[in-house]
Short mmCIF file of C-alpha atoms and ligand atoms in Angstrom, two decimals:
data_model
loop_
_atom_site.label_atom_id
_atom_site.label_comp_id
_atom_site.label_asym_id
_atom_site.label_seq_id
_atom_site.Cartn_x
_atom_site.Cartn_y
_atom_site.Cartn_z
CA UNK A 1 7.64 -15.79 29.82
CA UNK A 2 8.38 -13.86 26.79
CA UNK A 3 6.32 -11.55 27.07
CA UNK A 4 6.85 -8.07 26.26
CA UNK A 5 4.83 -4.54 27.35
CA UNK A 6 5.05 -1.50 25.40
CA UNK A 7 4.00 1.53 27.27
CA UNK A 8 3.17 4.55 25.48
CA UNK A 9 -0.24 6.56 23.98
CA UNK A 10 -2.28 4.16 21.85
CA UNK A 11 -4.85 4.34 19.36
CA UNK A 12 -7.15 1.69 18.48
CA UNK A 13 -9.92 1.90 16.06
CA UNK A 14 -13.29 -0.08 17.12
CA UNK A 15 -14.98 1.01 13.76
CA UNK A 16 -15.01 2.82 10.81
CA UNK A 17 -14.45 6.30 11.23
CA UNK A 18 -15.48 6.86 7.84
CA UNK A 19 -19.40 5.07 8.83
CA UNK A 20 -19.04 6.30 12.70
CA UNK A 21 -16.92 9.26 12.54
CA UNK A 22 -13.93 9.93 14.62
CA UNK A 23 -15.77 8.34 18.06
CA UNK A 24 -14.52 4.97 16.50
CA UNK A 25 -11.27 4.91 18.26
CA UNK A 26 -10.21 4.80 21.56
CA UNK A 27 -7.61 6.62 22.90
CA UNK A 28 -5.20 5.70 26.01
CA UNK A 29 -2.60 8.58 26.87
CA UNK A 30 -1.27 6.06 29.06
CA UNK A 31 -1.56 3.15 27.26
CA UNK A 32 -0.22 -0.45 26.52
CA UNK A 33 0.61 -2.80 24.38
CA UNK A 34 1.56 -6.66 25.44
CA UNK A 35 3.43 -8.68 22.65
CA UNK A 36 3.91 -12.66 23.28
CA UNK A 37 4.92 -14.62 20.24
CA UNK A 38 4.98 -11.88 17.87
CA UNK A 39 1.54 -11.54 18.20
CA UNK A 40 -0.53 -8.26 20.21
CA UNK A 41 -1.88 -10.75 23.04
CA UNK A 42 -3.84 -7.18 24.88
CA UNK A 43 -4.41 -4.07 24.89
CA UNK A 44 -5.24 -1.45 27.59
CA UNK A 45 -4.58 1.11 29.81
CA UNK A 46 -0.88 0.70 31.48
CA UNK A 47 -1.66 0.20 34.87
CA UNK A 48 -4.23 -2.42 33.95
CA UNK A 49 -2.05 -4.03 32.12
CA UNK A 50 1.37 -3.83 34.44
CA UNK A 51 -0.72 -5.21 37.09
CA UNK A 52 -2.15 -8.09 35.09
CA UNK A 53 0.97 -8.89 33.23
CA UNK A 54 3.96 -8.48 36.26
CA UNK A 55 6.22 -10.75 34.47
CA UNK A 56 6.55 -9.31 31.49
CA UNK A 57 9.61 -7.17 30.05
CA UNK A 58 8.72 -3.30 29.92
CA UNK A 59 9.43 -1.15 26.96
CA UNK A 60 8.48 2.39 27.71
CA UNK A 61 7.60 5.06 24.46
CA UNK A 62 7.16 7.83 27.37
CA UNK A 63 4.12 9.84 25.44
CA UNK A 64 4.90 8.53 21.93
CA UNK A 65 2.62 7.05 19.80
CA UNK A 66 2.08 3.45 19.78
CA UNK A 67 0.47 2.46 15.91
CA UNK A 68 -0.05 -0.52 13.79
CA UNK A 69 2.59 -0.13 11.44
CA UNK A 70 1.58 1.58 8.37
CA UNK A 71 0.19 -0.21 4.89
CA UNK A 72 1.49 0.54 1.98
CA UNK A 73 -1.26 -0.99 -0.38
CA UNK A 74 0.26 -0.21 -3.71
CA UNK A 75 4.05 0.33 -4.64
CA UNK A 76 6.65 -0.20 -7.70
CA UNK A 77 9.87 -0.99 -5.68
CA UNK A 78 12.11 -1.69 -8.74
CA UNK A 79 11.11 2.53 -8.92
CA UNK A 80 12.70 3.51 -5.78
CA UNK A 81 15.76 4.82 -7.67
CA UNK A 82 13.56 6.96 -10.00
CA UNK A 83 11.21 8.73 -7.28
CA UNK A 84 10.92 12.53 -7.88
CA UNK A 85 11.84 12.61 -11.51
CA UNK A 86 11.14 15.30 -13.14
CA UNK A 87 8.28 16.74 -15.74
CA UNK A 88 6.11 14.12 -17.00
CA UNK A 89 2.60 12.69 -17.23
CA UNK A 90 1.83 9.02 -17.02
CA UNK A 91 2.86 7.70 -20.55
CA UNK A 92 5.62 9.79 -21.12
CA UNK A 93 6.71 9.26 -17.59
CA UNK A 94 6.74 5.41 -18.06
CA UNK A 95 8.79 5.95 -20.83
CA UNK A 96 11.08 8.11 -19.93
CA UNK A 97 12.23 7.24 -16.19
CA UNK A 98 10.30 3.97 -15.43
CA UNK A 99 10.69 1.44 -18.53
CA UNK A 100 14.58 2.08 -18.59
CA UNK A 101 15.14 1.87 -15.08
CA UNK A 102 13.07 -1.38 -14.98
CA UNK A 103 15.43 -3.16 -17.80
CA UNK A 104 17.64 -2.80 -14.96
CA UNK A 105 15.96 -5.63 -12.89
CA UNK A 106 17.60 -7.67 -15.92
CA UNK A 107 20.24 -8.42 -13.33
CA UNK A 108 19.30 -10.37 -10.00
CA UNK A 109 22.34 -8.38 -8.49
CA UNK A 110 20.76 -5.18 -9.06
CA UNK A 111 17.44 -6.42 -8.48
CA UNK A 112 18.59 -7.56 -4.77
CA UNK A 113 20.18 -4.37 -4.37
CA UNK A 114 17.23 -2.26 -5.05
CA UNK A 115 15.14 -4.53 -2.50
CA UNK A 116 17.28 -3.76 -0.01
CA UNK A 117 17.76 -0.33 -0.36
CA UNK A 118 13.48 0.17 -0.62
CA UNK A 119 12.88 -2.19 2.78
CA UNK A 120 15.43 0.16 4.23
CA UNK A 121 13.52 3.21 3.48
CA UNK A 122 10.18 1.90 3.74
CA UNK A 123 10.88 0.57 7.28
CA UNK A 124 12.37 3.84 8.46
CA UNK A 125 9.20 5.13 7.77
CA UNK A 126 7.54 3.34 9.74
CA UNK A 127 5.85 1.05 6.55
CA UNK A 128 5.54 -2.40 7.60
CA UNK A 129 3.37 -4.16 4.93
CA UNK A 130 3.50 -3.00 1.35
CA UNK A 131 1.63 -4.68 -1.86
CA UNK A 132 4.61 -4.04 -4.45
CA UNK A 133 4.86 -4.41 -8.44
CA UNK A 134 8.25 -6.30 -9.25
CA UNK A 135 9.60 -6.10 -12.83
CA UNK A 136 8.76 -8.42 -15.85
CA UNK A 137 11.67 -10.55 -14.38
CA UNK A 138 11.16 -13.56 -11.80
CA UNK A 139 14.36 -12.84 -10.21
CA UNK A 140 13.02 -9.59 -9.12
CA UNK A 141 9.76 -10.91 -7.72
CA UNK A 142 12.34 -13.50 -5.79
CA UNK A 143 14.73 -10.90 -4.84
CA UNK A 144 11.86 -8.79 -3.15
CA UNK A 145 10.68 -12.15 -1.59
CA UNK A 146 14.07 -13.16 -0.18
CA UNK A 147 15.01 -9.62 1.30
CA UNK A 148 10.92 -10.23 3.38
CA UNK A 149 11.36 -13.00 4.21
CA UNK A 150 14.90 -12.22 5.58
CA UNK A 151 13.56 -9.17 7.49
CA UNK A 152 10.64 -11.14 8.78
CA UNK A 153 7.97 -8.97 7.13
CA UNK A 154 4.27 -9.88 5.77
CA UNK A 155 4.32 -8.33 2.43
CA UNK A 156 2.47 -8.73 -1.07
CA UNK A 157 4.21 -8.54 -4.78
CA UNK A 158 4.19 -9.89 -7.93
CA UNK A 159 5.72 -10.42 -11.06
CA UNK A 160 4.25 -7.78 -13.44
CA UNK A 161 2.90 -8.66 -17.14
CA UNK A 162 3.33 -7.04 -20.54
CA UNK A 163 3.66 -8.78 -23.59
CA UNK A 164 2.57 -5.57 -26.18
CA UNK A 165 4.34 -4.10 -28.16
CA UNK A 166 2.99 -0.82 -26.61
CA UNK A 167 5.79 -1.77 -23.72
CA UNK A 168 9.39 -1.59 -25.13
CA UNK A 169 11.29 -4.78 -26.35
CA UNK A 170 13.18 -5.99 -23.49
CA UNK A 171 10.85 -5.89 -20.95
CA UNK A 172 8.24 -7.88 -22.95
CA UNK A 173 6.76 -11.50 -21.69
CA UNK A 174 4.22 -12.99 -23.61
CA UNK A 175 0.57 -14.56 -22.44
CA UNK A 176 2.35 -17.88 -21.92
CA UNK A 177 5.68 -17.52 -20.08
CA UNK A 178 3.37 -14.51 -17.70
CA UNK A 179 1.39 -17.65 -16.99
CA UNK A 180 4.24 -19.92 -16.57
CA UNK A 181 6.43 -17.61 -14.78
CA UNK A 182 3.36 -16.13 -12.65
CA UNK A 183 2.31 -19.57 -11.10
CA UNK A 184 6.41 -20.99 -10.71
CA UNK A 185 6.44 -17.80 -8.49
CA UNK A 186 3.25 -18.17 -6.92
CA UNK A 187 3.92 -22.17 -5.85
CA UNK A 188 7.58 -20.77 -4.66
CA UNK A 189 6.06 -17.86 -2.42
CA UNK A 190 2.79 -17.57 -1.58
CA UNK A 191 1.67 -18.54 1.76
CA UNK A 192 5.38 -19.10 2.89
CA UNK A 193 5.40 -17.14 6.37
CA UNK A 194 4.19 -13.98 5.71
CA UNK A 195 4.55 -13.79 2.06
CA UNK A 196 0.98 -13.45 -0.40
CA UNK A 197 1.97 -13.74 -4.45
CA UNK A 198 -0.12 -11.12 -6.35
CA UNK A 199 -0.90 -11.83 -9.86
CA UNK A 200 0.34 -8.70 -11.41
CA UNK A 201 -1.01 -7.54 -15.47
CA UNK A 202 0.30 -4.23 -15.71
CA UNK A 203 -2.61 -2.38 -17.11
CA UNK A 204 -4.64 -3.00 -20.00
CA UNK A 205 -2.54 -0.75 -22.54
CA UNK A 206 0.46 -3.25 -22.22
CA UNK A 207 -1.16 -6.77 -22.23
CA UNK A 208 -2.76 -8.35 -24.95
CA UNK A 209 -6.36 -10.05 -24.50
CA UNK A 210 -4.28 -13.26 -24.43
CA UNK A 211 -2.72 -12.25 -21.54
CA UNK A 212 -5.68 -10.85 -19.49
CA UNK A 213 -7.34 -13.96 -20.64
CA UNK A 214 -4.10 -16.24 -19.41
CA UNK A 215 -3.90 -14.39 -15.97
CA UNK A 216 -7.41 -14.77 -15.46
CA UNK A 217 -7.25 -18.53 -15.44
CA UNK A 218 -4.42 -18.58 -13.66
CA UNK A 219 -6.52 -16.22 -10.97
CA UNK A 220 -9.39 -18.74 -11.40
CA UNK A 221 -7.05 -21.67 -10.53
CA UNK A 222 -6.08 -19.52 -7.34
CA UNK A 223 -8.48 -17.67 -6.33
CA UNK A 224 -7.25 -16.76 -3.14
CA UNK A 225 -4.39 -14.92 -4.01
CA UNK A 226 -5.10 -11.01 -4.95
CA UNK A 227 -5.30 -9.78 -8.47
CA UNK A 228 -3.38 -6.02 -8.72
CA UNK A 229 -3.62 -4.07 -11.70
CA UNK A 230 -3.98 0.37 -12.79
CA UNK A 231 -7.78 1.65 -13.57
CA UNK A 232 -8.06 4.78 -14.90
CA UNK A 233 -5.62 7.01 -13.67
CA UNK A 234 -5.30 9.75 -16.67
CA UNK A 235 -7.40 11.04 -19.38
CA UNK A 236 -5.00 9.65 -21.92
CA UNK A 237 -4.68 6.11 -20.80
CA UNK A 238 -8.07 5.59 -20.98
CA UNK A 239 -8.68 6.92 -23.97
CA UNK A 240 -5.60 5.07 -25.54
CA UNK A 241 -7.38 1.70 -23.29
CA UNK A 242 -10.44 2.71 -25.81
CA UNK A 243 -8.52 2.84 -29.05
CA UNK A 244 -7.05 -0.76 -27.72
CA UNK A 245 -9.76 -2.59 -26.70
CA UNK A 246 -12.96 -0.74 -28.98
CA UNK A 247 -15.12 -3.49 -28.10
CA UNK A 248 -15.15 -2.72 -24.48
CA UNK A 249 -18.15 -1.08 -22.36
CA UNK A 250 -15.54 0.78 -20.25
CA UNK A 251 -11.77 0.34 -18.50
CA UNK A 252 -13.13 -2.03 -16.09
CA UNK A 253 -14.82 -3.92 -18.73
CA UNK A 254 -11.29 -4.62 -20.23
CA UNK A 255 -10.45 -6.31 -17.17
CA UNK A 256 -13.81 -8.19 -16.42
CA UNK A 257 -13.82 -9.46 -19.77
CA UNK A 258 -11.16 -11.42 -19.27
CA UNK A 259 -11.65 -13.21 -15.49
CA UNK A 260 -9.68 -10.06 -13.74
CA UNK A 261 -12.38 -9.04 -11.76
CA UNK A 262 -13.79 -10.08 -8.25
CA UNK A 263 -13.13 -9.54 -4.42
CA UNK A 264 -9.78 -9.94 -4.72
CA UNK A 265 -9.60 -7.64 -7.00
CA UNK A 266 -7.09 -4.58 -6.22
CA UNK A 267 -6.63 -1.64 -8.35
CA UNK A 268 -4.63 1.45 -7.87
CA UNK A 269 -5.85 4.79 -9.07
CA UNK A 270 -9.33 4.69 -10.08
CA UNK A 271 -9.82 8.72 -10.43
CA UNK A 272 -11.75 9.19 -13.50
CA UNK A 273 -14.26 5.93 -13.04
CA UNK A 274 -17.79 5.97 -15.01
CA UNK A 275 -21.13 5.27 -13.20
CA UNK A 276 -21.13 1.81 -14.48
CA UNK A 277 -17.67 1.32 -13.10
CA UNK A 278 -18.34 2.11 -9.68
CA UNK A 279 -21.73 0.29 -9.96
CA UNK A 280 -19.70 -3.27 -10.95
CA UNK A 281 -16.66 -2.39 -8.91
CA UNK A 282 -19.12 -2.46 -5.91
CA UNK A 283 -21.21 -5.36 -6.25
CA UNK A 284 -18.14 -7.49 -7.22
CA UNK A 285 -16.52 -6.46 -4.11
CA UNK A 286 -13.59 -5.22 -5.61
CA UNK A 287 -11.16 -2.94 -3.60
CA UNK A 288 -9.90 0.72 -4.32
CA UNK A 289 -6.21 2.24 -4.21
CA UNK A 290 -5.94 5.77 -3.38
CA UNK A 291 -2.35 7.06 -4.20
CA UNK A 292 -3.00 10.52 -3.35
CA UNK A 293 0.79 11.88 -3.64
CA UNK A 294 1.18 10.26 -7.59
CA UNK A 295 -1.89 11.47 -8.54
CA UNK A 296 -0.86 14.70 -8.24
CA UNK A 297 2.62 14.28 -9.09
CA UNK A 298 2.21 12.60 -12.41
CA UNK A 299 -0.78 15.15 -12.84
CA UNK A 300 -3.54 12.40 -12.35
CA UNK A 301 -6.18 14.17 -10.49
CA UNK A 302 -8.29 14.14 -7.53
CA UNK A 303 -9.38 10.94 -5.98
CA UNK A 304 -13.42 10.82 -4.87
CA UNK A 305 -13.03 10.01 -1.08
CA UNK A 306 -16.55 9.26 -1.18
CA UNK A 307 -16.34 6.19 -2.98
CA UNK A 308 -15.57 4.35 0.31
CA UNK A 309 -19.22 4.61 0.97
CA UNK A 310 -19.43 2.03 -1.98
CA UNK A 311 -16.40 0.14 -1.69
CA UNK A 312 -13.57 -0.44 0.07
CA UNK A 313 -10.43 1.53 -0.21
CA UNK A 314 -6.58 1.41 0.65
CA UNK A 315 -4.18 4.33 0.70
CA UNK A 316 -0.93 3.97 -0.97
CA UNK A 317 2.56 5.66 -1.78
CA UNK A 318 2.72 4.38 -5.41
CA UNK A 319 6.40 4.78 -4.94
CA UNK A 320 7.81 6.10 -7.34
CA UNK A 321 5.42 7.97 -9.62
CA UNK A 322 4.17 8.91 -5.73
CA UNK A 323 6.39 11.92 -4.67
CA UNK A 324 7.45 10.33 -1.02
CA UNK A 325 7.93 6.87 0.71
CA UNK A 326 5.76 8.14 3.90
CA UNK A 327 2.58 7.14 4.53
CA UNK A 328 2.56 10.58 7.24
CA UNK A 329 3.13 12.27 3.62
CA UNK A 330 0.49 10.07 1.83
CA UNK A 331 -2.32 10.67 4.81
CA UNK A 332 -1.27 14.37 4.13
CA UNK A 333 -1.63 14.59 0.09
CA UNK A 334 -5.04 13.15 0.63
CA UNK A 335 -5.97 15.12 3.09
CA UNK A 336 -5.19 18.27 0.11
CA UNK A 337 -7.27 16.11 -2.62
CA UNK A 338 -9.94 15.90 -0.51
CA UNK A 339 -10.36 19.32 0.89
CA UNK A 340 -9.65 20.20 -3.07
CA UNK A 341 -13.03 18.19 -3.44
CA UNK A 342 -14.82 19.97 -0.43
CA UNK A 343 -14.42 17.11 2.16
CA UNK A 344 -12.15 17.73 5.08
CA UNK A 345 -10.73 14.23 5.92
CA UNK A 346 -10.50 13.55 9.51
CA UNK A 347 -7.08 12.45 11.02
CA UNK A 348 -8.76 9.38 12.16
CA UNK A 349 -10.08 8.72 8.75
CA UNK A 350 -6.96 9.47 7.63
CA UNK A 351 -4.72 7.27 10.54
CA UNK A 352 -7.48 4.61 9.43
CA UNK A 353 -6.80 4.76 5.75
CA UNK A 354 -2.81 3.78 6.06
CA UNK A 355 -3.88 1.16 8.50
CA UNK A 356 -6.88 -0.82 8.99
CA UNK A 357 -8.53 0.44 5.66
CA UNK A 358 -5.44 -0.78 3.61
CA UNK A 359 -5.46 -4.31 5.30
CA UNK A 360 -8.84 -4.36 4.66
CA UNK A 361 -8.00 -3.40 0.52
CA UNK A 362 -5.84 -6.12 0.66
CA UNK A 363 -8.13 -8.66 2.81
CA UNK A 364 -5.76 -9.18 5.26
CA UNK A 365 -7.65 -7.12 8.25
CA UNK A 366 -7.35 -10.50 10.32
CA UNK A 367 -3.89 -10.10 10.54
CA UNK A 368 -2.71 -6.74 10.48
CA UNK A 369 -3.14 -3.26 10.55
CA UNK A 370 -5.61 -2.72 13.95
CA UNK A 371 -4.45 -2.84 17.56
CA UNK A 372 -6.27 -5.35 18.71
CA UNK A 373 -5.24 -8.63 20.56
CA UNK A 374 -4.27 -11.35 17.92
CA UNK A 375 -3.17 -9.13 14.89
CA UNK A 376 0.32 -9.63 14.00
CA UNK A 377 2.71 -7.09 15.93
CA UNK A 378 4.13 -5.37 13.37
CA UNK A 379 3.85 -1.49 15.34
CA UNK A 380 5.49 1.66 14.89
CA UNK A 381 5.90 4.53 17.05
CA UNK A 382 5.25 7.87 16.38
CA UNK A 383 6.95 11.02 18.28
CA UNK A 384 4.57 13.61 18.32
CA UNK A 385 7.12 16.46 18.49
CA UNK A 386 9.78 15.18 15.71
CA UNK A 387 10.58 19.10 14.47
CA UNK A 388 10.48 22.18 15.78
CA UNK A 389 7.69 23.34 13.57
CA UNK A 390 5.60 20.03 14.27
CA UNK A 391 6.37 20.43 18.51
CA UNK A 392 5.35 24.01 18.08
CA UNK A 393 2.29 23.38 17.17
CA UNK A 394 1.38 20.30 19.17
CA UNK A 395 1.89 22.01 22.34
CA UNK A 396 -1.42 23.99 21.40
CA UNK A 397 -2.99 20.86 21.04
CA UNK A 398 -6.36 20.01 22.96
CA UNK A 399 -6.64 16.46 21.53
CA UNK A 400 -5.62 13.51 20.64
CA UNK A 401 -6.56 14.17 16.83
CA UNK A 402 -4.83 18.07 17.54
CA UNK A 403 -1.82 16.27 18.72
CA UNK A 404 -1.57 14.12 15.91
CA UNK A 405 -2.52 15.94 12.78
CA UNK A 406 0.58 18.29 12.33
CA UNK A 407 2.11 14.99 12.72
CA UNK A 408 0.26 13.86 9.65
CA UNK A 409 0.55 17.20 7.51
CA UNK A 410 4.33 17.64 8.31
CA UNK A 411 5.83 14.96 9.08
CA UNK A 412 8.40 12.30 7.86
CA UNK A 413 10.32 9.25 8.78
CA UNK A 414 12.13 11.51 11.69
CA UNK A 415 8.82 10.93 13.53
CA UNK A 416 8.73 7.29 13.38
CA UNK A 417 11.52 6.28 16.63
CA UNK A 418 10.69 2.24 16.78
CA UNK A 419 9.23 -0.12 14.33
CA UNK A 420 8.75 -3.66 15.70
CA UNK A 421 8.26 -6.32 12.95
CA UNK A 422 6.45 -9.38 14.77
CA UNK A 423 7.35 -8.14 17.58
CA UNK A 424 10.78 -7.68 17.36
CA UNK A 425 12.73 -3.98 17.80
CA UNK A 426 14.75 -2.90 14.53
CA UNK A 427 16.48 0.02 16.51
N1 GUN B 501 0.25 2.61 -14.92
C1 GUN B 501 0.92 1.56 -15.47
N2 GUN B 501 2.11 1.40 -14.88
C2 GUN B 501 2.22 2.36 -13.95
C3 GUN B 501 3.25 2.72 -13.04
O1 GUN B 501 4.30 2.10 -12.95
N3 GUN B 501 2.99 3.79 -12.25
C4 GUN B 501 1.82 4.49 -12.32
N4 GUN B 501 1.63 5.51 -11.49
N5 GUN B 501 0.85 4.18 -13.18
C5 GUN B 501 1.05 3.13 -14.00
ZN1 ZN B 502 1.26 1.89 -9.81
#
C-alpha cells in the first residue's frame, strides 16, 4: 500500500492568477491530498478521495491549510548568522556584516554548522526548496549539499565567484580555480537526487571580465544547469558596474557580454532595470527575483510587479540582507511594495509567487511547487488561526482569500504545523 491521505483545506492553482486573476485556483474546504512514493498521486475533495483510496493511511489537518511547500528562489545561507544587522546600504553592508562573516566559511566545521542551523529555520517555516549562494569556498557549497541531501530536500546552490580586488583578500578566487572549482562541484552534485548546481558570479562589481567570460563557458558546456547572479539592485552599484565595465550598453550588458545570459538565467533584484534591459531580459527568457523584504531593508527600492507581464518572476527571502526567513513575511513585504506602486497584489498572486511562480523562476515547475498529481510532495500546512491577532481576524472572514491573507500579512513560522519533505512528516 503505502499510500498516504492528507485531509485538510487545499489550494491548487490551475493558472496564473497574475494572467486570469484570482479564479485560477480551486479551493476544497474539505479537501485531500494522496501521497504514494513521495510523490502527490491525486488531488480532490475528501470524500472522493476516502472512497476511492480505502486503503490508504489518513492524516487529518482538521481545517488547516494544505500548500506546496514554499520556494525560496534566492538566498545567502552562509548569512543566516548576520540577518537583521543593523544600518547599512548594499556596499557598505557587504562590507561590514557580510564579507567578514563569509571568511568564516574558511572552515568546513563552521560551514556545516551554519547549514544546519539555516535548514532548521528554513524548514520551520515551512520553506522547502531554496536556490542559495554558498561562499567562495567548495567546502561550503558541499556542506550545504550534504546537510540536503541528508534531509532529503530538492534544493539549488552554488559556489559563488569573485576574483577582484573590489572583494577583500581572503575571499578572492580567480577566473581559473572559479572554473575549476565551479565544474568539480557541479560533476559532484548536480542531478544527484534532488540536488541542481547553480553557477554562481557574484555580481559584476566583484568579477573580472575573465571570470564572466570563464563562467560563461563553463555555462555553455552545461547549459542545463541555472546561471544566478545580482542585477541592479541600488543606485550605487550600478553606477560603480558603469565606472567598471565603461564599455557596456547597460548592467545586463555586463553579463550578456560575457555568455551569462539566457533562459536559465536567474537574477535577484532587478529594481532599477532600463527599457533595453527588460526588452533583452524578455526575449532571452531570462527569469526575475523579487526579494521584496531586502529591498527595503538594505534601502533598495520598490520592485515593478508588472514586469511579470514580460517575464517570469520568483519571490525570494534574500536571507540575510532580507529582514526574515518567511516566505508568509516575504508574500507580505511585497504585498507593501506593491501597493507603494499603486497595485494591490492579490493573496493568490501572492500564495502563487512563493510557490508555483518561483518553481517556474527556477524551471523546475514539473516538479514542485503546484498541487497537482505527480509534483514532488514536499507540502506544508498552514493554521489559519496561529495568534490571537491573526484568529481574530479570520473569524470575520468570508473567503478563502479573507481567511488566508492575515495569514500572509502577519504571520510567521508559528503558522506552519507540518512540513512533509517527499512525503515524509518532520514533526
Ligand atoms: N549583491 C552582491 N552580493 C549581494 C548579497 O550578498 N546580498 C545582496 N542583497 N546583494 C548583493
Ligand atoms: Zn542576494
Amino acid at each position: 500500500m503505502g499510500e498516504t491521505l492528507l485531509l485538510g483545506q487545499t489550494l491548487a492553482f490551475t493558472g496564473d492568477p497574475f494572467a486570469e486573476g484570482p479564479d485560477a485556483a480551486r479551493h476544497d474546504p474539505y479537501g485531500a491530498v494522496l501521497i504514494r512514493d513521495g510523490k502527490i498521486a491525486a488531488t480532490g475533495t475528501a470524500d472522493t478521495l476516502r472512497r476511492a483510496y480505502p486503503g490508504a493511511w489518513i492524516t487529518d489537518h482538521g481545517d488547516a491549510l494544505i500548500l506546496p511547500g514554499f520556494i525560496d528562489a534566492h538566498a545567502h545561507y552562509p548569512q543566516t548568522a548576520i540577518i537583521a544587522s543593523w544600518g547599512k546600504r548594499l556596499i557598505d553592508w557587504l562590507n561590514s556584516y557580510t564579507f567578514p562573516e563569509e571568511m568564516r566559511f574558511a572552515d568546513p566545521a563552521y560551514a556545516a554548522k551554519t547549514a544546519k542551523r539555516y535548514f532548521d529555520l528554513t524548514l520551520a517555516h515551512g520553506t522547502t526548496t531554496m536556490a542559495s549562494y554558498c561562499t567562495i569556498h567548495p567546502d561550503s557549497v558541499d556542506a550545504f549539499f550534504a546537510e540536503a541531501k541528508a534531509r532529503n530536500l530538492r534544493v539549488l546552490a552554488g559556489k559563488t565567484c569573485m576574483d577582484r580586488d573590489t572583494a577583500p583578500e581572503g575571499l578572492r578566487d580567480s577566473a581559473q580555480s572559479a572554473y575549476d572549482d565551479s565544474k568539480a562541484l557541479l560533476n559532484r552534485w548536480h542531478g544527484q537526487g534532488r540536488l541542481s548546481y547553480v553557477i554562481t558570479p557574484r555580481f559584476s562589481p566583484t568579477s573580472t571580465p575573465a571570470q564572466l567570460s570563464a563562467l560563461g563557458a563553463l555555462w555553455a558546456e552545461h547549459p542545463d544547469c541555472l546561471m544566478q547572479t545580482h542585477l541592479s539592485e541600488q543606485s550605487d552599484e550600478i553606477a560603480w558596474v558603469k565606472s567598471l565595465y565603461p564599455d557596456a550598453r547597460d548592467y545586463l550588458d555586463t553579463y550578456e557580454a560575457h555568455g551569462l545570459l539566457g533562459p536559465n538565467a536567474v537574477f535577484g533584484h532587478a529594481i532599477h532595470l532600463e527599457p533595453r534591459e527588460i526588452v533583452r531580459l524578455s526575449e532571452t527568457g531570462a527569469a526575475l527575483i523579487h526579494c521584496p523584504t531586502s529591498n527595503s531593508f538594505i534601502g533598495s527600492g520598490l520592485f515593478d510587479m508588472t514586469l511579470a507581464q514580460v517575464v517570469r518572476v520568483g519571490l525570494a527571502s534574500d536571507t540575510g540582507g532580507g529582514s526574515s526567513f518567511s516566505m508568509l513575511r516575504t508574500m507580505a513585504a511585497a504585498y507593501e511594495i506593491a501597493q507603494l506602486r499603486g497595485n494591490a497584489l492579490h493573496p493568490a498572486q501572492l500564495l502563487w509567487l512563493a510557490t508555483t511562480g518561483s518553481a517556474k523562476a527556477l524551471n523546475l515547475q514539473d516538479k514542485i511547487g503546484t498541487l497537482a498529481p505527480g509534483m514532488e510532495a514536499d507540502l506544508i500546512t498552514l493554521n489559519l488561526a496561529s495568534t490571537p491577532a491573526i484568529a481574530q481576524r479570520k473569524a470575520r472572514a468570508k473567503d478563502i482569500w479573507e481567511a488566508v491573507f492575515p495569514t500572509i500579512m502577519m504571520g510567521d513560522d508559528r503558522a506552519v504545523t507540518q512540513t512533509y519533505i517527499a512525503g515524509q512528516p518532520l514533526k
